[in-house]
Amino acid sequence: MNGRLLLHPRALITLMGVLGALGLHASSASATTTLRVAIGDLSTAATGDAALEGPLRVALEQALDALPTVDRTAPARAQVVVQGSLVRLERTPRGVRAEVSLLVSERRGGAVRMLLTGRAEARGGSNPVPASITAAVRSAMRPLADPAQTRLAAR
């Protein structure tokens, strides 16, 4: 009797509807929340060097692309926009120290979801400036690697 009940089309449709309403379908077990992110305005005014905007943008693109819970997209399709600022860049006897500040806000309405900061120091190498900026951006982006934080940013 149970076999006939599960094969009955109406019972099967009802069962699928209940499981779907509860979020217990096959795809939910493997599905992860993907946050669609666009890169917004970037500033290097605090450092006094506008040429550093390029390395800041490249570092942000690389950091976003490396996160499995984030999909970098065009601003029109994005849920949130990341704006960035190179807050400090200083040369020390041991290398170059960079500090970045990133603002994650809703594309629609502009509500702030996260304020992220990161600091790093690069030592040695032929060009430690881009390396320190990249490391600082990666440091700031760590919370977005956490699926729970990604869901918070998407709300």
Short mmCIF file of C-alpha atoms in Angstrom, two decimals:
data_model
loop_
_atom_site.label_atom_id
_atom_site.label_comp_id
_atom_site.label_asym_id
_atom_site.label_seq_id
_atom_site.Cartn_x
_atom_site.Cartn_y
_atom_site.Cartn_z
CA MET A 1 0.00 0.00 0.00
CA ASN A 2 2.83 2.41 0.81
CA GLY A 3 4.40 1.61 -2.55
CA ARG A 4 1.20 2.54 -4.35
CA LEU A 5 0.81 5.71 -2.33
CA LEU A 6 4.28 7.01 -3.27
CA LEU A 7 3.73 6.19 -6.93
CA HIS A 8 0.45 8.05 -7.03
CA PRO A 9 1.13 11.35 -8.88
CA ARG A 10 -0.90 13.51 -6.52
CA ALA A 11 0.87 12.09 -3.45
CA LEU A 12 4.26 12.56 -5.06
CA ILE A 13 3.51 16.17 -5.98
CA THR A 14 2.27 16.86 -2.44
CA LEU A 15 5.40 15.28 -0.94
CA MET A 16 7.66 17.34 -3.21
CA GLY A 17 5.75 20.49 -2.30
CA VAL A 18 6.12 19.85 1.43
CA LEU A 19 9.83 19.07 1.14
CA GLY A 20 10.34 22.14 -1.03
CA ALA A 21 8.52 24.35 1.47
CA LEU A 22 10.75 23.02 4.22
CA GLY A 23 13.85 23.58 2.11
CA LEU A 24 14.65 19.85 2.09
CA HIS A 25 15.25 19.22 -1.56
CA ALA A 26 18.29 17.59 -3.13
CA SER A 27 19.93 20.80 -4.25
CA SER A 28 19.78 22.46 -0.81
CA ALA A 29 22.31 20.06 0.67
CA SER A 30 25.03 21.13 -1.73
CA ALA A 31 23.93 24.70 -2.41
CA THR A 32 25.89 27.53 -0.86
CA THR A 33 24.95 31.15 -0.65
CA THR A 34 26.74 33.14 -3.33
CA LEU A 35 27.00 36.85 -2.84
CA ARG A 36 27.03 38.91 -6.05
CA VAL A 37 29.55 41.73 -5.51
CA ALA A 38 30.56 44.71 -7.63
CA ILE A 39 33.57 46.93 -7.07
CA GLY A 40 32.63 50.54 -6.52
CA ASP A 41 34.65 53.68 -5.98
CA LEU A 42 38.25 53.37 -4.84
CA SER A 43 40.33 56.07 -3.20
CA THR A 44 44.01 56.53 -2.57
CA ALA A 45 43.72 60.20 -1.57
CA ALA A 46 45.05 59.53 1.94
CA THR A 47 48.36 58.41 0.47
CA GLY A 48 48.61 61.31 -1.96
CA ASP A 49 49.33 58.98 -4.89
CA ALA A 50 46.49 58.40 -7.38
CA ALA A 51 48.63 55.84 -9.24
CA LEU A 52 48.06 53.39 -6.38
CA GLU A 53 44.38 53.01 -7.36
CA GLY A 54 45.40 50.46 -10.02
CA PRO A 55 47.14 48.08 -7.58
CA LEU A 56 44.26 48.54 -5.13
CA ARG A 57 41.69 47.57 -7.80
CA VAL A 58 43.73 44.55 -8.92
CA ALA A 59 44.14 43.39 -5.32
CA LEU A 60 40.40 43.73 -4.68
CA GLU A 61 39.52 41.84 -7.89
CA GLN A 62 41.92 39.01 -6.99
CA ALA A 63 40.65 38.80 -3.42
CA LEU A 64 36.99 38.65 -4.52
CA ASP A 65 37.73 36.06 -7.22
CA ALA A 66 39.48 33.85 -4.65
CA LEU A 67 36.41 33.66 -2.38
CA PRO A 68 34.15 30.68 -3.14
CA THR A 69 31.11 32.42 -1.61
CA VAL A 70 31.46 35.53 -3.76
CA ASP A 71 30.70 36.13 -7.42
CA ARG A 72 32.21 39.33 -8.81
CA THR A 73 29.76 40.86 -11.22
CA ALA A 74 28.69 44.06 -12.97
CA PRO A 75 27.13 46.74 -10.75
CA ALA A 76 23.68 46.26 -12.32
CA ARG A 77 23.56 42.59 -11.19
CA ALA A 78 25.24 43.02 -7.80
CA GLN A 79 23.60 42.61 -4.42
CA VAL A 80 26.31 44.59 -2.70
CA VAL A 81 29.04 47.03 -3.70
CA VAL A 82 32.52 47.11 -2.18
CA GLN A 83 34.14 50.53 -1.98
CA GLY A 84 37.75 50.74 -0.94
CA SER A 85 40.27 53.17 0.38
CA LEU A 86 43.99 52.89 0.83
CA VAL A 87 44.16 54.54 4.22
CA ARG A 88 47.89 54.40 4.79
CA LEU A 89 51.01 53.40 2.93
CA GLU A 90 54.31 53.89 4.67
CA ARG A 91 57.82 52.78 4.00
CA THR A 92 59.61 51.34 7.00
CA PRO A 93 63.22 50.21 7.36
CA ARG A 94 61.97 46.63 6.98
CA GLY A 95 59.54 47.08 4.06
CA VAL A 96 56.22 48.69 3.16
CA ARG A 97 53.19 48.78 5.43
CA ALA A 98 49.68 49.21 3.96
CA GLU A 99 46.27 49.69 5.54
CA VAL A 100 42.97 49.49 3.67
CA SER A 101 39.38 50.17 4.60
CA LEU A 102 36.53 48.50 2.69
CA LEU A 103 32.87 49.39 2.89
CA VAL A 104 30.32 46.74 1.85
CA SER A 105 26.92 48.29 1.17
CA GLU A 106 23.69 47.32 -0.54
CA ARG A 107 23.56 48.27 -4.20
CA ARG A 108 19.96 49.39 -3.76
CA GLY A 109 19.54 51.91 -1.02
CA GLY A 110 23.18 51.98 0.04
CA ALA A 111 22.66 50.52 3.53
CA VAL A 112 26.03 49.65 5.06
CA ARG A 113 26.42 45.91 5.69
CA MET A 114 30.06 45.61 6.71
CA LEU A 115 33.06 47.80 7.38
CA LEU A 116 36.27 45.85 6.87
CA THR A 117 39.85 46.88 7.60
CA GLY A 118 43.09 45.14 6.85
CA ARG A 119 46.76 45.81 7.48
CA ALA A 120 49.86 44.12 6.14
CA GLU A 121 53.57 44.63 5.70
CA ALA A 122 55.64 43.40 2.77
CA ARG A 123 59.36 42.93 3.18
CA GLY A 124 61.91 42.57 0.44
CA GLY A 125 61.11 41.73 -3.14
CA SER A 126 61.48 43.94 -6.17
CA ASN A 127 58.26 45.90 -5.59
CA PRO A 128 56.82 45.56 -2.09
CA VAL A 129 54.12 48.25 -2.58
CA PRO A 130 51.63 46.12 -4.59
CA ALA A 131 52.43 43.13 -2.38
CA SER A 132 51.57 45.04 0.80
CA ILE A 133 48.32 46.38 -0.73
CA THR A 134 47.31 42.88 -1.88
CA ALA A 135 48.03 41.39 1.55
CA ALA A 136 46.08 44.15 3.30
CA VAL A 137 43.06 43.64 1.02
CA ARG A 138 43.13 39.86 1.59
CA SER A 139 43.31 40.47 5.31
CA ALA A 140 40.27 42.76 5.17
CA MET A 141 38.27 40.32 3.00
CA ARG A 142 38.56 37.35 5.38
CA PRO A 143 35.06 37.77 6.86
CA LEU A 144 33.53 37.38 3.40
CA ALA A 145 35.06 33.90 3.14
CA ASP A 146 32.73 32.80 5.96
CA PRO A 147 29.33 31.70 4.56
CA ALA A 148 27.57 33.04 7.67
CA GLN A 149 29.07 36.49 7.12
CA THR A 150 28.19 36.30 3.43
CA ARG A 151 24.54 35.73 4.36
CA LEU A 152 24.69 38.75 6.69
CA ALA A 153 26.09 40.92 3.93
CA ALA A 154 23.38 39.74 1.51
CA ARG A 155 20.44 40.61 3.77
#
